[in-house]
């Protein structure tokens, strides 16, 4: 595959926006900085409503920009803004001129747009949310949170960043006491300094690892909305659930878009780990200093991550093509996104954890970014469709034959055989209970197999995409070896590969890939994004230490009592 393009944001890490915070910087200023960074990135991309609605290459490019490895708070705001909020509003704005000025303000990031779907008591159970929007006799709506369980959880809605706040709020449409299903409504939340009348936001504690964002619990106390606030029809649909799924269609887009964030997270953090490992030395038995990168234990997580990056780039390309193909069954498109999310987020979380360990004590500090990226990716596994729940739904529907994902183009390869083997095992369980997918035993035996099955689909699709798009053979072989070792027992039992043979596959692939390390690092265009990382050279680390707050003083403590002094007469006698 060809080198990645130069990123639109490559110059931003050198600007004041991305300089390291003074540890005494206030919470409010840190949150405001997340918004300023998000708006700076938005300006570089200048997305249009067309980009958002039709999922153009620029939309996907935004989600794979290396800048996001430096501030996960900014991409949190950006993906909510452009995928969820703008994406939901865009098809209505095409047909309703009165919505277009707001749409333009959202696309320019002149307002912060949020997406309020899940509630304190309704996460995966969102179709049963309790927030109500009651149609009034004059055509307006009364938006209300009837109880604490119905508070919206956890989008950023506070009066921070000095930017007006709006939201797409999902609520039950109530007409004459009748529940007509969930609809999205356009709601003003605040002016950037205070909340709108009737809207309350309780600030949540900060998420582990995430740069500062004002996540909150939001409620509405009989907020009056104009008749134009509703997005959709007042009529009661024939199928309430189908209408709900259609209304939240951007969540499925987010499953794939957020999965691709693994590419910049791994690209930048792998570059940091590699450069650190090449310059950090230890003393060998002969007294000679050797770089820690010379040890296989250091090479393995770094080279596996590089292989995963290249495969994920190929997987992203193929998955986006399939997802944008509107001739496909929507369930198939969502399934492609779910499989990509299951495999990509697994690779990213696993590799970032290993890279953090290989940085030693340096790996646990926030300023080096690795652990921050890992914790952010854990959140991504839950956001826009919990990976486990997506996998359970997809696996069951595939096993019951309701639809099929694209078939393997290389059915003889090891990863395709693995996928088919897991399918066969799951089908055997279903057959043993007469294909009754609600049988009590399946909740114990089949549910735990759903995520590994969907991950295996993602592994196979990624590998085949990389094979077809010409990823370098050493990296392709190393990716294959890594997936094999992740389920070693299956390959011993069903593919006739002993553990010794599996480790030999890995060893041969790592040796071949190490010869191209510098080439692979350069392809990911990570260097501009690590300019402020202090551990990449001794000079930058010395400068970093010199910038830290110093505590000193003149205190004294006697920790061990001094021996008692001997009388002078005894000292004279002793000398005599």
Coordinates of C-alpha atoms in Angstrom, one line a residue:
X1 CA 0.0 0.0 0.0
X2 CA 1.1 3.6 -0.6
X3 CA 2.1 6.0 2.2
X4 CA -0.5 7.8 4.1
X5 CA -1.2 11.3 3.0
X6 CA 0.1 14.3 5.0
X7 CA -2.6 15.2 7.5
X8 CA -4.4 18.5 7.4
X9 CA -3.6 19.1 11.0
X10 CA 0.2 18.4 10.9
X11 CA 1.0 22.0 11.9
X12 CA -1.3 22.2 14.9
X13 CA 0.9 20.4 17.5
X14 CA 3.5 23.2 17.1
X15 CA 0.9 25.9 17.9
X16 CA 0.0 27.3 21.4
X17 CA -3.2 25.2 21.3
X18 CA -1.2 22.0 21.9
X19 CA 1.5 23.1 24.3
X20 CA 1.5 21.2 27.6
X21 CA -0.7 22.4 30.4
X22 CA 0.6 23.9 33.6
X23 CA -0.6 21.4 36.2
X24 CA -2.3 24.3 38.1
X25 CA -4.6 25.1 35.1
X26 CA -8.2 25.2 36.2
X27 CA -10.8 22.7 35.1
X28 CA -12.8 25.4 33.3
X29 CA -9.8 26.4 31.2
X30 CA -8.9 22.8 30.4
X31 CA -12.5 22.2 29.1
X32 CA -12.4 25.4 27.1
X33 CA -9.1 24.3 25.5
X34 CA -10.8 21.0 24.4
X35 CA -13.4 23.1 22.6
X36 CA -10.8 25.4 21.1
X37 CA -8.9 22.4 19.8
X38 CA -12.0 20.9 18.4
X39 CA -12.9 24.1 16.6
X40 CA -9.4 24.4 15.2
X41 CA -9.6 20.9 13.7
X42 CA -13.1 21.6 12.4
X43 CA -11.7 24.7 10.6
X44 CA -9.0 22.6 8.9
X45 CA -11.6 20.1 7.5
X46 CA -14.4 22.6 6.8
X47 CA -16.9 19.7 6.5
X48 CA -20.2 20.4 4.7
X49 CA -23.7 19.0 5.3
X50 CA -23.1 17.0 2.1
X51 CA -19.9 15.4 3.6
X52 CA -21.8 14.5 6.7
X53 CA -25.0 13.2 5.1
X54 CA -23.3 11.2 2.3
X55 CA -20.2 10.0 4.2
X56 CA -17.7 11.4 1.8
X57 CA -13.9 10.6 2.1
X58 CA -13.4 13.8 4.0
X59 CA -15.8 12.7 6.7
X60 CA -13.8 9.4 7.2
X61 CA -10.5 11.2 7.0
X62 CA -11.5 13.4 9.9
X63 CA -11.8 10.3 12.1
X64 CA -8.3 8.9 11.2
X65 CA -6.3 12.1 11.7
X66 CA -3.3 11.5 13.9
X67 CA -4.1 14.7 15.8
X68 CA -6.7 12.7 17.8
X69 CA -4.0 10.8 19.6
X70 CA -3.0 14.1 21.3
X71 CA -6.4 15.1 22.6
X72 CA -9.2 12.5 22.9
X73 CA -11.5 15.2 24.3
X74 CA -11.5 17.2 21.0
X75 CA -12.4 14.1 18.9
X76 CA -15.2 13.3 21.3
X77 CA -16.7 16.7 20.7
X78 CA -16.1 16.5 16.9
X79 CA -17.6 13.1 16.3
X80 CA -20.7 14.0 18.4
X81 CA -21.0 17.3 16.5
X82 CA -20.6 16.0 12.9
X83 CA -21.6 12.4 13.0
X84 CA -24.4 12.2 15.5
X85 CA -25.9 15.7 15.7
X86 CA -25.3 17.1 12.2
X87 CA -25.8 13.6 10.7
X88 CA -29.3 13.4 12.3
X89 CA -30.3 16.9 11.3
X90 CA -28.9 16.9 7.7
X91 CA -31.6 14.9 5.9
X92 CA -34.3 17.1 7.5
X93 CA -32.4 20.3 6.7
X94 CA -32.4 19.3 3.0
X95 CA -36.2 19.4 2.9
X96 CA -36.9 22.1 5.6
X97 CA -35.3 25.5 4.8
X98 CA -35.9 26.8 8.3
X99 CA -33.4 24.3 9.6
X100 CA -30.5 25.3 7.3
X101 CA -29.2 28.3 9.2
X102 CA -28.8 26.1 12.3
X103 CA -27.2 23.4 10.1
X104 CA -24.7 25.9 8.8
X105 CA -23.8 27.0 12.3
X106 CA -23.2 23.4 13.4
X107 CA -21.0 22.7 10.4
X108 CA -18.9 25.8 11.1
X109 CA -18.8 24.8 14.8
X110 CA -20.3 28.2 15.7
X111 CA -22.4 26.2 18.2
X112 CA -21.6 23.0 20.0
X113 CA -24.1 20.3 19.0
X114 CA -24.9 17.4 21.3
X115 CA -26.8 14.1 21.0
X116 CA -29.0 13.2 23.9
X117 CA -30.3 9.7 23.5
X118 CA -29.5 7.3 26.4
X119 CA -30.7 8.0 29.9
X120 CA -29.6 7.1 33.4
X121 CA -32.0 4.2 33.5
X122 CA -32.0 3.4 29.8
X123 CA -28.7 2.7 28.0
X124 CA -29.0 -0.5 25.9
X125 CA -32.7 -0.2 26.8
X126 CA -32.9 3.2 24.9
X127 CA -36.1 2.2 23.0
X128 CA -37.9 2.4 26.3
X129 CA -36.5 5.9 27.2
X130 CA -38.8 8.0 29.4
X131 CA -38.2 11.6 28.5
X132 CA -41.5 13.0 27.0
X133 CA -42.3 15.6 24.4
X134 CA -46.0 16.3 24.8
X135 CA -47.9 18.0 21.9
X136 CA -49.8 21.0 23.2
X137 CA -53.0 22.4 21.8
X138 CA -51.2 25.3 20.2
X139 CA -48.8 23.0 18.3
X140 CA -45.8 23.5 20.6
X141 CA -44.2 20.7 22.7
X142 CA -43.6 20.3 26.4
X143 CA -40.2 18.6 26.9
X144 CA -40.0 17.0 30.3
X145 CA -37.9 14.6 32.4
X146 CA -40.4 12.7 34.5
X147 CA -38.0 11.1 37.0
X148 CA -34.3 10.8 37.8
X149 CA -34.0 7.6 35.7
X150 CA -35.0 9.6 32.6
X151 CA -32.1 12.1 32.9
X152 CA -30.0 12.1 29.8
X153 CA -26.6 10.5 30.3
X154 CA -23.7 11.6 29.6
X155 CA -23.2 14.0 26.7
X156 CA -21.3 17.3 27.3
X157 CA -24.0 19.9 28.0
X158 CA -22.5 22.3 30.6
X159 CA -22.0 26.0 30.1
X160 CA -18.4 25.8 29.1
X161 CA -16.2 26.8 26.2
X162 CA -18.0 30.2 25.7
X163 CA -19.9 28.6 22.9
X164 CA -23.7 28.2 22.6
X165 CA -25.0 24.7 23.1
X166 CA -27.8 22.9 21.1
X167 CA -28.8 19.3 21.1
X168 CA -30.7 16.6 19.2
X169 CA -32.8 15.2 22.1
X170 CA -34.7 12.0 21.8
X171 CA -38.1 11.8 23.6
X172 CA -41.4 9.9 23.5
X173 CA -43.8 11.8 21.4
X174 CA -47.1 12.0 23.4
X175 CA -50.3 13.1 21.6
X176 CA -53.5 13.1 23.5
X177 CA -52.1 10.7 26.0
X178 CA -50.9 8.3 23.3
X179 CA -47.3 7.2 23.0
X180 CA -46.4 7.6 19.3
X181 CA -42.8 6.5 19.6
X182 CA -39.4 8.1 20.0
X183 CA -38.6 11.2 17.9
X184 CA -35.6 13.5 17.8
X185 CA -36.2 17.2 18.7
X186 CA -34.0 20.2 18.2
X187 CA -33.4 21.8 21.6
X188 CA -31.4 24.9 22.8
X189 CA -29.4 24.0 25.9
X190 CA -27.4 27.2 26.8
X191 CA -25.6 30.3 25.5
X192 CA -22.1 29.2 26.6
X193 CA -22.3 31.0 29.9
X194 CA -25.5 29.7 31.4
X195 CA -28.2 27.0 30.7
X196 CA -31.5 27.8 29.1
X197 CA -34.6 28.1 31.3
X198 CA -35.8 24.7 32.4
X199 CA -32.6 22.9 31.4
X200 CA -30.2 21.5 34.1
X201 CA -26.8 19.9 33.8
X202 CA -25.1 18.0 36.6
X203 CA -21.4 17.8 35.9
X204 CA -20.0 14.2 36.0
X205 CA -16.5 13.3 37.3
X206 CA -13.9 13.1 34.5
X207 CA -13.6 10.0 32.5
X208 CA -10.3 8.1 33.1
X209 CA -7.7 9.0 30.5
X210 CA -9.9 11.5 28.5
X211 CA -8.8 15.1 28.1
X212 CA -11.2 17.4 29.8
X213 CA -14.8 17.3 28.6
X214 CA -17.9 18.5 30.5
X215 CA -19.8 15.2 30.5
X216 CA -23.1 15.7 32.4
X217 CA -26.4 14.4 33.4
X218 CA -29.1 16.5 31.8
X219 CA -32.7 17.0 32.6
X220 CA -35.6 19.1 31.3
X221 CA -38.3 20.8 33.5
X222 CA -41.3 21.4 31.2
X223 CA -39.2 23.1 28.5
X224 CA -41.4 24.7 25.8
X225 CA -40.4 23.8 22.3
X226 CA -41.7 25.4 19.0
X227 CA -43.7 23.2 16.6
X228 CA -40.7 23.2 14.3
X229 CA -38.5 21.4 16.9
X230 CA -39.6 17.9 15.9
X231 CA -37.7 16.0 13.3
X232 CA -40.2 13.7 11.7
X233 CA -43.9 13.1 11.6
X234 CA -46.6 13.4 14.3
X235 CA -48.3 10.3 13.0
X236 CA -48.1 7.1 14.9
X237 CA -45.9 4.6 13.0
X238 CA -47.0 1.1 12.3
X239 CA -43.7 -0.3 13.9
X240 CA -42.4 1.7 16.8
X241 CA -39.1 -0.2 17.0
X242 CA -38.4 0.2 13.3
X243 CA -39.0 3.9 13.6
X244 CA -36.7 4.2 16.6
X245 CA -33.9 2.3 14.7
X246 CA -34.3 4.6 11.7
X247 CA -34.1 7.7 13.9
X248 CA -30.8 6.7 15.5
X249 CA -29.2 5.5 12.2
X250 CA -26.1 7.6 12.9
X251 CA -25.2 5.4 15.8
X252 CA -24.3 2.6 13.3
X253 CA -22.2 5.1 11.3
X254 CA -20.4 5.9 14.6
X255 CA -19.6 2.3 15.2
X256 CA -17.4 2.2 12.2
X257 CA -16.1 5.8 12.4
X258 CA -15.0 5.4 16.1
X259 CA -13.5 2.0 15.3
X260 CA -11.1 3.7 12.8
X261 CA -9.8 6.0 15.6
X262 CA -7.6 3.0 16.4
X263 CA -5.5 3.8 13.4
X264 CA -4.3 7.3 14.7
X265 CA -4.1 6.1 18.3
X266 CA -1.8 3.2 17.3
X267 CA 0.1 5.1 14.7
X268 CA 1.3 7.9 17.1
X269 CA 1.8 5.8 20.2
X270 CA 3.6 3.0 18.3
X271 CA 6.0 5.7 16.9
X272 CA 6.6 7.0 20.5
X273 CA 7.3 3.4 21.8
X274 CA 9.6 2.6 18.9
X275 CA 11.6 5.8 19.1
X276 CA 11.9 5.5 22.8
X277 CA 13.1 1.9 22.5
X278 CA 15.7 2.8 19.9
X279 CA 17.2 5.5 22.1
X280 CA 16.8 4.0 25.5
X281 CA 19.8 1.7 26.4
X282 CA 20.7 -0.8 29.1
X283 CA 24.0 -2.3 30.1
X284 CA 24.8 -5.7 28.8
X285 CA 26.9 -8.4 30.6
X286 CA 30.0 -7.1 28.8
X287 CA 29.4 -3.6 30.0
X288 CA 28.4 -2.3 26.6
X289 CA 25.3 -0.2 26.2
X290 CA 22.6 -1.7 23.9
X291 CA 19.2 -0.2 22.9
X292 CA 16.3 -2.0 24.5
X293 CA 14.8 -2.4 21.0
X294 CA 17.4 -5.1 20.5
X295 CA 15.4 -7.4 22.7
X296 CA 12.7 -9.5 21.2
X297 CA 10.3 -8.7 24.0
X298 CA 10.5 -5.1 23.0
X299 CA 10.2 -5.7 19.3
X300 CA 7.1 -8.0 19.5
X301 CA 4.4 -5.5 20.7
X302 CA 5.8 -2.7 18.5
X303 CA 6.0 -4.8 15.4
X304 CA 2.6 -6.4 16.0
X305 CA 1.1 -2.9 16.4
X306 CA 2.6 -1.8 13.1
X307 CA 1.2 -4.8 11.4
X308 CA -2.2 -4.1 12.9
X309 CA -2.1 -0.5 11.7
X310 CA -1.5 -1.5 8.1
X311 CA -4.3 -4.1 8.2
X312 CA -6.7 -1.7 9.8
X313 CA -6.1 0.8 7.1
X314 CA -7.0 -1.7 4.5
X315 CA -9.9 -3.0 6.5
X316 CA -11.2 0.6 6.9
X317 CA -11.1 1.2 3.2
X318 CA -13.1 -2.0 2.3
X319 CA -15.5 -1.6 5.2
X320 CA -16.3 2.0 4.2
X321 CA -17.0 1.0 0.6
X322 CA -19.4 -1.7 1.8
X323 CA -21.0 0.6 4.4
X324 CA -21.7 3.3 1.8
X325 CA -23.2 0.8 -0.7
X326 CA -26.9 1.6 -0.2
X327 CA -27.9 -1.4 -2.3
X328 CA -27.0 -3.6 0.6
X329 CA -29.4 -4.6 3.3
X330 CA -29.0 -2.1 6.1
X331 CA -28.5 -4.9 8.5
X332 CA -25.5 -6.1 6.4
X333 CA -24.0 -2.6 6.5
X334 CA -24.4 -2.4 10.2
X335 CA -22.9 -5.9 10.5
X336 CA -19.8 -4.8 8.6
X337 CA -19.4 -1.9 11.0
X338 CA -19.9 -4.1 14.1
X339 CA -17.3 -6.7 12.9
X340 CA -14.8 -3.9 12.2
X341 CA -15.4 -2.3 15.6
X342 CA -15.0 -5.7 17.4
X343 CA -11.6 -6.4 15.7
X344 CA -10.1 -2.9 15.5
X345 CA -10.9 -1.9 19.0
X346 CA -9.5 -5.2 20.3
X347 CA -6.3 -4.7 18.4
X348 CA -6.0 -1.1 19.7
X349 CA -6.7 -1.8 23.3
X350 CA -4.5 -4.8 23.5
X351 CA -1.5 -3.2 21.8
X352 CA -1.8 0.1 23.7
X353 CA -1.7 -1.8 27.0
X354 CA 1.5 -3.7 25.9
X355 CA 3.1 -0.5 24.5
X356 CA 2.5 1.3 27.8
X357 CA 4.2 -1.5 29.7
X358 CA 7.2 -1.5 27.3
X359 CA 7.7 2.2 28.1
X360 CA 8.3 1.2 31.7
X361 CA 7.5 3.8 34.3
X362 CA 7.2 6.5 31.6
X363 CA 4.2 4.6 30.1
X364 CA 1.9 5.4 33.0
X365 CA 2.2 9.2 32.8
X366 CA -0.4 11.2 31.0
X367 CA 2.0 13.4 29.1
X368 CA 3.2 10.5 27.0
X369 CA -0.3 9.7 25.7
X370 CA -0.2 5.9 25.5
X371 CA -2.4 5.1 28.6
X372 CA -4.7 8.0 27.8
X373 CA -5.3 6.5 24.3
X374 CA -5.9 3.1 25.8
X375 CA -8.5 4.4 28.3
X376 CA -10.2 6.4 25.5
X377 CA -10.4 3.3 23.3
X378 CA -12.1 1.4 26.2
X379 CA -14.8 4.1 26.1
X380 CA -15.1 3.8 22.4
X381 CA -15.8 0.1 22.7
X382 CA -19.0 1.2 24.6
X383 CA -19.9 4.3 22.7
X384 CA -22.1 4.2 19.6
X385 CA -23.0 0.6 20.2
X386 CA -21.4 -1.6 22.9
X387 CA -19.1 -4.0 21.2
X388 CA -20.4 -7.0 23.2
X389 CA -24.1 -6.2 22.5
X390 CA -23.4 -5.5 18.8
X391 CA -21.7 -8.9 18.6
X392 CA -24.5 -10.8 20.4
X393 CA -27.1 -9.3 18.0
X394 CA -25.0 -9.8 14.9
X395 CA -23.9 -13.4 15.7
X396 CA -27.4 -14.5 16.5
X397 CA -28.9 -13.1 13.3
X398 CA -26.2 -14.6 11.2
X399 CA -26.5 -18.0 12.9
X400 CA -30.3 -17.9 12.3
X401 CA -29.8 -17.2 8.6
X402 CA -31.6 -13.8 8.6
X403 CA -28.9 -12.4 6.4
X404 CA -25.3 -12.9 5.4
X405 CA -22.2 -10.8 5.5
X406 CA -19.9 -10.7 2.4
X407 CA -18.3 -14.2 2.0
X408 CA -14.6 -14.8 2.3
X409 CA -12.6 -14.1 -0.9
X410 CA -9.8 -16.4 0.3
X411 CA -11.6 -19.3 2.1
X412 CA -8.4 -21.3 2.2
X413 CA -6.5 -18.9 4.5
X414 CA -6.1 -19.6 8.2
X415 CA -8.3 -16.8 9.4
X416 CA -11.2 -17.7 7.1
X417 CA -10.9 -21.3 8.4
X418 CA -10.9 -20.0 12.0
X419 CA -14.1 -18.0 11.3
X420 CA -15.8 -20.9 9.7
X421 CA -14.8 -23.2 12.6
X422 CA -16.3 -20.9 15.2
X423 CA -19.5 -20.7 13.1
X424 CA -19.6 -24.5 13.0
X425 CA -19.3 -24.7 16.7
X426 CA -22.1 -22.2 17.4
X427 CA -24.4 -23.9 14.8
X428 CA -23.8 -27.2 16.6
X429 CA -25.0 -25.6 19.9
X430 CA -28.1 -24.2 18.2
X431 CA -28.8 -27.5 16.5
X432 CA -28.6 -29.3 19.9
X433 CA -31.6 -27.4 21.1
X434 CA -33.6 -27.6 17.9
X435 CA -32.6 -24.2 16.7
X436 CA -34.5 -22.5 19.5
X437 CA -32.3 -19.4 20.0
X438 CA -34.2 -18.5 23.2
X439 CA -33.4 -21.8 24.9
X440 CA -32.2 -21.3 28.4
X441 CA -28.9 -23.1 27.9
X442 CA -27.8 -20.8 25.1
X443 CA -27.6 -17.8 27.4
X444 CA -24.9 -19.8 29.2
X445 CA -23.2 -21.5 26.3
X446 CA -23.7 -19.4 23.2
X447 CA -23.6 -15.8 24.4
X448 CA -20.0 -16.0 25.5
X449 CA -19.0 -17.2 22.0
X450 CA -20.7 -14.3 20.1
X451 CA -17.9 -11.7 20.6
X452 CA -15.1 -14.1 19.6
X453 CA -17.1 -15.1 16.6
X454 CA -17.7 -11.5 15.4
X455 CA -14.0 -10.6 16.2
X456 CA -13.0 -13.5 13.9
X457 CA -15.2 -12.1 11.1
X458 CA -13.4 -8.8 11.6
X459 CA -10.0 -10.5 11.6
X460 CA -10.7 -12.3 8.4
X461 CA -12.2 -9.3 6.6
X462 CA -9.2 -7.2 7.6
X463 CA -6.7 -9.8 6.6
X464 CA -8.3 -10.3 3.2
X465 CA -8.5 -6.5 2.6
X466 CA -4.8 -6.2 3.4
X467 CA -4.0 -9.1 1.1
X468 CA -6.0 -7.7 -1.8
X469 CA -4.7 -4.2 -1.4
X470 CA -1.0 -5.3 -1.3
X471 CA 0.1 -4.8 2.3
X472 CA 3.7 -5.8 2.7
X473 CA 4.1 -9.6 3.2
X474 CA 6.1 -9.4 6.4
X475 CA 3.3 -7.3 8.0
X476 CA 0.6 -9.5 6.6
X477 CA 2.3 -12.6 7.9
X478 CA 2.9 -11.0 11.3
X479 CA -0.8 -10.0 11.5
X480 CA -1.8 -13.5 10.7
X481 CA 0.6 -14.9 13.3
X482 CA -0.8 -12.5 16.0
X483 CA -4.4 -13.6 15.4
X484 CA -3.4 -17.2 15.4
X485 CA -1.6 -16.9 18.8
X486 CA -4.7 -15.1 20.2
X487 CA -6.7 -18.3 19.9
X488 CA -3.8 -20.7 19.9
X489 CA -5.7 -23.7 21.1
X490 CA -8.2 -23.7 18.2
X491 CA -5.3 -23.8 15.7
X492 CA -3.6 -26.6 17.6
X493 CA -6.9 -28.6 17.6
X494 CA -8.3 -27.8 14.2
X495 CA -5.5 -26.6 11.9
X496 CA -2.7 -28.9 13.0
X497 CA -0.4 -26.1 14.1
X498 CA 1.5 -26.8 17.2
X499 CA 2.4 -24.0 19.5
X500 CA 6.0 -24.3 18.5
X501 CA 5.0 -23.9 14.8
X502 CA 2.8 -20.9 15.7
X503 CA 5.7 -19.1 17.5
X504 CA 8.0 -19.9 14.6
X505 CA 5.5 -18.2 12.3
X506 CA 5.7 -15.1 14.5
X507 CA 9.5 -15.2 14.8
X508 CA 10.0 -15.4 11.0
X509 CA 7.5 -12.6 10.4
X510 CA 9.0 -10.3 13.1
X511 CA 12.5 -10.8 11.8
X512 CA 11.5 -9.9 8.2
X513 CA 9.5 -6.9 9.4
X514 CA 12.3 -5.5 11.6
X515 CA 14.4 -5.0 8.5
X516 CA 11.9 -2.3 7.4
X517 CA 11.2 -0.7 10.7
X518 CA 12.2 2.9 9.7
X519 CA 10.2 2.6 6.5
X520 CA 7.1 1.5 8.4
X521 CA 7.4 4.2 11.0
X522 CA 7.7 6.9 8.3
X523 CA 4.6 5.6 6.4
X524 CA 2.3 6.6 9.4
X525 CA 3.3 10.3 9.3
X526 CA 3.4 10.4 13.1
X527 CA 6.5 12.5 13.6
X528 CA 4.8 16.0 13.5
X529 CA 2.4 14.8 16.2
X530 CA 5.1 13.8 18.8
X531 CA 7.0 17.1 18.8
X532 CA 6.0 17.8 22.4
X533 CA 6.5 14.3 23.7
X534 CA 9.4 14.5 26.3
X535 CA 10.6 11.0 26.2
X536 CA 11.8 10.8 22.6
X537 CA 15.3 12.2 23.3
X538 CA 17.5 12.9 26.3
X539 CA 17.5 16.6 25.4
X540 CA 13.7 16.9 25.4
X541 CA 13.4 14.9 28.6
X542 CA 16.0 17.1 30.4
X543 CA 14.0 20.1 29.2
X544 CA 10.8 18.5 30.5
X545 CA 12.4 17.9 33.9
X546 CA 13.6 21.5 34.0
X547 CA 10.0 22.7 33.5
X548 CA 8.5 20.9 36.5
X549 CA 7.5 22.6 39.6
X550 CA 10.3 22.5 42.2
X551 CA 9.8 22.2 45.9
X552 CA 12.6 23.0 48.3
X553 CA 13.2 24.4 51.8
X554 CA 15.3 24.3 55.0
X555 CA 13.4 21.8 57.1
X556 CA 15.3 19.4 59.3
X557 CA 14.2 16.0 60.7
X558 CA 16.1 13.8 63.1
X559 CA 15.1 10.3 62.1
X560 CA 17.6 8.2 64.0
X561 CA 18.7 9.4 67.5
X562 CA 22.4 10.3 67.8
X563 CA 24.3 8.2 70.4
X564 CA 24.6 9.9 73.8
X565 CA 27.8 11.9 74.3
X566 CA 30.4 10.4 76.7
X567 CA 31.4 12.5 79.8
X568 CA 34.7 14.4 79.2
X569 CA 36.4 12.7 82.2
X570 CA 35.8 9.3 80.8
X571 CA 37.1 10.3 77.4
X572 CA 40.4 11.5 79.1
X573 CA 40.6 8.2 81.1
X574 CA 40.2 6.2 78.0
X575 CA 43.0 8.0 76.3
X576 CA 45.3 7.3 79.3

